[in-house]
């Protein structure tokens, strides 16, 4: 029987996001690490390989499939109530100790991460999405940037089938990968994990890469939403939350910011679960810094009105939610029915 690594090396195609260097080396552009990979070795993600001076990248399989409400991604300003057919592959360029998808993301890094690859063509995936009534397809569960060649292959077919496309990402991007995916990705969610570089380094990344990617995504015209998992003792100080909110508000006050509750998972079991009061405090900080759309997540029906969307002009209730369920939708052609203010988002 082959090992998981041997199996994944057969489920590859030559990548696009790289350049050849001397002596058989190459440089990968798929994520902010910009790995220089010697022949016979792998990138930090462990699933992009240099073999004979060519970059081999994941292709032709899924490590996870799931049909979810788009609110679970979370996107609150994109086709509310729509179903999203999500797929993930294996591997990640980070190693977050609290990852809820570690079985797929930490494959080849953690011997307990044993999610097998399931053979799947792009045509089969899109046909499945259509048959299940999905209006959106999403690359998630592992870091989508490192499997962008496969995502683009799927998304081209999805677009032809009338579907919207989305990434759920850590935001550790490069200009090259964003230019590559821009024609094929409609919605982009970034997980802004902290505003401290030392915290990002513990997770395997650099804060500046993410802080470069977020405004670039906005300027390039992706529909962008941000989520921050509020972890007690890690990123929940008033100062750090205020820094994040100010950063986003300077880019645009209309970027939705989701602050969500942490629960103990994977290797992070010492931190307390996020209490309701801490989540409400984070939302209030976001609003005080000028963000028009701030949401509290993962604690349905326990955070007051912070799951709903209100008009920033007249405070009319526009979208009423409980968890991932849309209870009422009052937008009229993307505008407030009371004051006619346009509400940013992807509504049709």
XYZ file of C-alpha atoms in Angstrom:
348
model
C 0.000 0.000 0.000
C 1.257 3.478 -0.849
C 1.670 6.176 1.773
C -0.504 9.296 1.693
C 2.445 11.267 0.347
C 3.002 8.776 -2.453
C -0.687 8.829 -3.296
C -0.805 12.627 -3.413
C 2.211 12.791 -5.707
C 0.225 10.836 -8.293
C -2.710 13.262 -8.008
C -0.846 16.222 -9.471
C -0.374 18.295 -12.576
C 2.290 20.820 -13.488
C 1.594 24.106 -11.752
C 1.355 27.563 -13.229
C 2.230 29.697 -10.217
C 6.003 29.349 -10.229
C 9.232 30.310 -11.941
C 12.260 28.187 -12.695
C 15.600 29.068 -11.106
C 19.096 27.697 -11.626
C 20.311 24.231 -10.604
C 16.839 22.682 -10.812
C 15.373 24.975 -8.173
C 12.090 26.831 -8.519
C 10.165 29.544 -6.722
C 6.463 29.052 -5.961
C 4.084 32.038 -5.974
C 0.975 30.350 -4.566
C 1.289 31.846 -1.090
C 3.200 34.463 0.828
C 6.000 32.060 1.767
C 7.275 32.210 -1.842
C 9.105 28.937 -1.253
C 12.351 28.311 -3.124
C 12.146 24.544 -3.595
C 15.067 22.319 -4.535
C 14.574 19.350 -6.830
C 13.114 16.431 -4.906
C 11.764 18.566 -2.080
C 8.385 20.076 -1.154
C 7.134 23.527 -0.273
C 6.119 24.487 3.268
C 2.569 23.362 2.455
C 3.930 19.848 1.761
C 1.613 19.397 -1.261
C 3.454 21.419 -3.916
C 6.486 19.426 -5.063
C 9.604 20.071 -7.148
C 10.207 16.985 -9.241
C 12.816 17.269 -11.965
C 12.668 21.050 -11.957
C 8.879 21.149 -12.440
C 6.359 22.229 -9.830
C 3.731 19.535 -9.322
C 0.519 20.753 -7.670
C -2.658 19.072 -6.339
C -5.179 17.979 -8.967
C -8.129 15.667 -9.455
C -9.338 14.894 -5.941
C -11.164 16.201 -2.896
C -10.294 15.685 0.748
C -13.690 16.960 1.905
C -17.074 17.828 0.380
C -19.977 19.557 2.094
C -23.172 21.422 1.195
C -23.704 24.371 3.559
C -25.562 27.670 3.775
C -23.308 30.440 2.526
C -23.688 32.045 5.963
C -21.501 29.281 7.370
C -18.457 30.339 5.311
C -19.224 33.053 6.601
C -20.529 35.379 3.886
C -23.436 37.586 5.013
C -23.492 39.927 2.010
C -23.540 37.321 -0.763
C -26.774 35.645 -1.895
C -28.268 35.303 1.605
C -29.762 31.890 2.233
C -28.051 30.321 -0.775
C -26.388 26.916 -0.579
C -22.643 26.637 -1.174
C -21.089 23.367 -2.341
C -17.689 23.339 -0.652
C -14.614 21.290 -1.442
C -11.241 21.021 0.207
C -7.998 19.358 -0.733
C -5.125 18.464 1.612
C -2.362 20.602 3.067
C -1.881 24.132 4.362
C 0.800 26.793 4.506
C -0.042 27.475 8.184
C -0.184 25.131 11.187
C -2.738 26.762 13.501
C -3.058 24.925 16.798
C -6.811 25.532 16.942
C -7.655 24.507 13.352
C -11.129 22.985 13.095
C -10.211 21.410 9.742
C -6.883 19.977 10.837
C -7.670 16.502 9.505
C -7.431 17.914 5.974
C -5.219 20.959 6.456
C -2.446 19.210 8.387
C -2.156 16.142 6.161
C 1.523 15.223 5.625
C 2.417 17.304 8.692
C 0.479 15.556 11.477
C 0.439 11.728 11.462
C -3.043 11.795 13.007
C -4.441 13.778 10.078
C -5.591 10.901 7.930
C -8.221 12.297 5.552
C -7.839 10.296 2.323
C -8.081 11.890 -1.130
C -11.209 10.964 -3.093
C -10.888 10.975 -6.867
C -13.068 13.652 -8.423
C -13.109 15.515 -11.722
C -14.015 19.166 -12.070
C -17.002 18.129 -14.190
C -18.257 15.754 -11.499
C -17.962 18.389 -8.796
C -19.861 21.050 -10.723
C -22.551 18.549 -11.712
C -22.914 17.608 -8.031
C -23.218 21.259 -7.022
C -25.916 21.898 -9.615
C -27.836 18.739 -8.715
C -27.881 19.762 -5.036
C -29.242 23.222 -5.762
C -26.075 25.130 -4.869
C -25.700 28.666 -6.174
C -22.103 29.009 -4.993
C -19.031 26.771 -5.011
C -16.329 27.288 -2.404
C -12.717 26.247 -1.971
C -12.218 25.768 1.770
C -11.273 23.245 4.528
C -7.614 23.603 3.608
C -5.891 26.749 2.347
C -7.280 27.386 -1.155
C -4.355 29.518 -2.321
C -2.036 26.500 -2.404
C -4.464 24.587 -4.639
C -5.401 27.507 -6.896
C -4.688 25.734 -10.184
C -7.316 23.104 -9.301
C -9.784 25.691 -8.041
C -9.538 27.671 -11.272
C -10.180 24.521 -13.305
C -13.358 23.927 -11.284
C -14.440 27.555 -11.210
C -14.269 27.955 -14.984
C -16.865 25.198 -15.315
C -18.871 26.547 -12.390
C -19.113 29.967 -14.010
C -20.402 28.353 -17.210
C -23.078 26.660 -15.090
C -24.174 30.011 -13.655
C -22.630 29.549 -10.208
C -20.785 32.066 -8.070
C -17.319 31.102 -6.806
C -15.558 31.766 -3.515
C -12.410 31.303 -1.451
C -12.259 30.847 2.333
C -8.637 31.699 3.016
C -6.003 32.705 5.544
C -5.086 35.632 3.296
C -1.402 34.705 2.993
C -1.399 35.740 -0.648
C 0.899 37.128 -3.311
C 0.149 39.563 -6.141
C 0.799 36.742 -8.620
C -1.754 34.314 -7.181
C -4.412 37.016 -6.802
C -3.983 38.086 -10.430
C -4.246 34.441 -11.461
C -7.506 33.745 -9.624
C -9.157 37.164 -10.110
C -11.027 36.303 -13.319
C -12.588 33.247 -11.672
C -13.229 34.085 -7.992
C -16.204 36.244 -7.009
C -16.161 36.146 -3.200
C -13.160 36.080 -0.888
C -13.203 35.600 2.885
C -10.004 36.268 4.822
C -9.377 34.959 8.319
C -7.604 37.839 10.094
C -6.236 35.825 12.982
C -4.428 38.503 14.962
C -2.850 41.933 14.687
C 0.419 40.806 16.294
C 3.237 39.462 14.149
C 4.497 37.251 16.988
C 1.105 35.528 17.063
C 1.176 34.950 13.301
C 4.642 33.461 13.528
C 3.323 30.895 16.008
C 0.775 29.887 13.362
C 3.365 29.636 10.607
C 2.896 32.969 8.857
C 3.706 36.679 8.825
C 1.206 39.404 9.681
C 2.453 41.750 6.955
C 1.602 39.265 4.210
C -2.029 39.279 5.331
C -2.093 43.051 5.797
C -0.835 43.407 2.211
C -3.350 40.927 0.821
C -6.529 42.366 2.364
C -6.352 45.855 0.784
C -5.148 44.309 -2.471
C -8.213 42.066 -2.597
C -10.473 45.047 -2.001
C -8.740 47.193 -4.634
C -8.933 44.374 -7.194
C -12.708 44.124 -6.813
C -13.225 40.803 -5.059
C -16.274 40.830 -2.788
C -14.421 40.722 0.537
C -15.503 39.745 4.028
C -13.239 39.301 7.060
C -13.578 36.931 10.005
C -11.675 36.969 13.295
C -11.936 34.049 15.692
C -11.804 35.754 19.104
C -9.592 33.578 21.321
C -9.272 34.483 25.017
C -5.680 35.313 25.868
C -4.540 35.158 22.240
C -6.113 38.051 20.335
C -8.995 39.366 22.467
C -7.524 42.490 24.063
C -9.377 45.744 23.435
C -6.219 47.187 21.890
C -5.734 44.389 19.383
C -9.402 44.241 18.380
C -9.426 48.022 17.942
C -6.305 47.849 15.765
C -7.981 45.277 13.508
C -11.169 47.312 13.229
C -9.272 50.511 12.432
C -7.227 48.751 9.769
C -10.359 47.461 8.038
C -12.253 50.744 8.367
C -9.380 52.606 6.697
C -9.700 50.308 3.685
C -13.497 50.638 3.615
C -16.126 50.980 6.342
C -18.338 48.711 4.232
C -16.175 45.577 4.611
C -18.186 43.123 6.756
C -16.258 41.958 9.829
C -17.347 38.739 11.526
C -16.079 38.211 15.061
C -16.717 34.607 15.993
C -16.527 32.516 19.144
C -13.629 30.130 19.724
C -14.138 26.661 21.143
C -11.364 24.322 22.235
C -10.113 22.228 19.337
C -7.097 20.317 18.021
C -4.016 21.344 20.030
C -5.470 24.461 21.664
C -7.361 23.161 24.686
C -6.001 25.426 27.414
C -7.726 28.634 26.293
C -11.274 29.217 27.496
C -14.166 29.157 25.061
C -15.200 32.676 24.068
C -17.948 34.041 26.347
C -20.880 35.995 24.931
C -19.746 39.193 26.631
C -16.343 39.081 24.931
C -17.932 38.634 21.511
C -20.341 41.513 22.053
C -17.442 43.673 23.249
C -15.556 42.897 20.025
C -18.547 43.821 17.875
C -19.046 47.075 19.736
C -15.378 47.938 19.209
C -15.790 47.346 15.478
C -18.812 49.619 15.315
C -17.100 52.316 17.388
C -14.231 52.381 14.883
C -16.593 53.116 12.012
C -17.321 49.736 10.447
C -20.867 49.639 9.086
C -21.349 45.874 9.194
C -20.024 43.923 12.178
C -21.414 40.508 13.101
C -21.097 38.118 16.035
C -20.916 34.461 15.058
C -20.954 30.917 16.433
C -23.323 31.773 19.300
C -26.738 31.841 17.581
C -29.566 33.687 19.327
C -27.229 34.649 22.205
C -25.741 37.894 20.902
C -28.813 40.122 20.608
C -29.154 41.812 17.221
C -25.538 41.341 16.182
C -26.399 38.562 13.693
C -28.617 40.899 11.650
C -27.858 43.370 8.880
C -29.091 46.941 9.357
C -29.009 49.896 7.002
C -26.097 52.136 8.052
C -28.116 55.130 6.923
C -31.493 54.758 8.659
C -30.917 51.624 10.815
C -33.723 49.707 9.079
C -33.559 45.942 9.677
C -32.604 44.453 6.304
C -31.651 40.816 6.939
C -32.698 38.967 10.076
C -30.677 35.854 10.985
C -30.368 33.193 13.612
C -27.093 31.355 13.239
C -26.852 30.241 9.621
C -30.583 30.643 8.983
C -32.053 33.706 7.275
C -35.362 34.537 8.971
C -36.270 37.576 6.880
C -34.824 39.308 3.821
C -36.016 42.873 3.227
C -33.482 44.227 0.759
C -35.000 45.580 -2.451
C -32.687 45.192 -5.445
C -29.691 45.589 -3.161
C -31.022 48.758 -1.520
C -32.688 49.667 1.747
C -36.486 49.654 1.224
C -36.894 52.599 3.608
C -34.227 55.106 2.525
C -33.062 53.566 -0.804
C -29.413 53.482 0.298
C -27.367 50.918 -1.696
C -26.092 48.130 0.535
C -22.713 46.700 -0.536
C -22.741 43.021 -1.428
C -23.518 40.424 -4.085
C -27.287 40.172 -3.994
C -28.233 38.551 -7.327
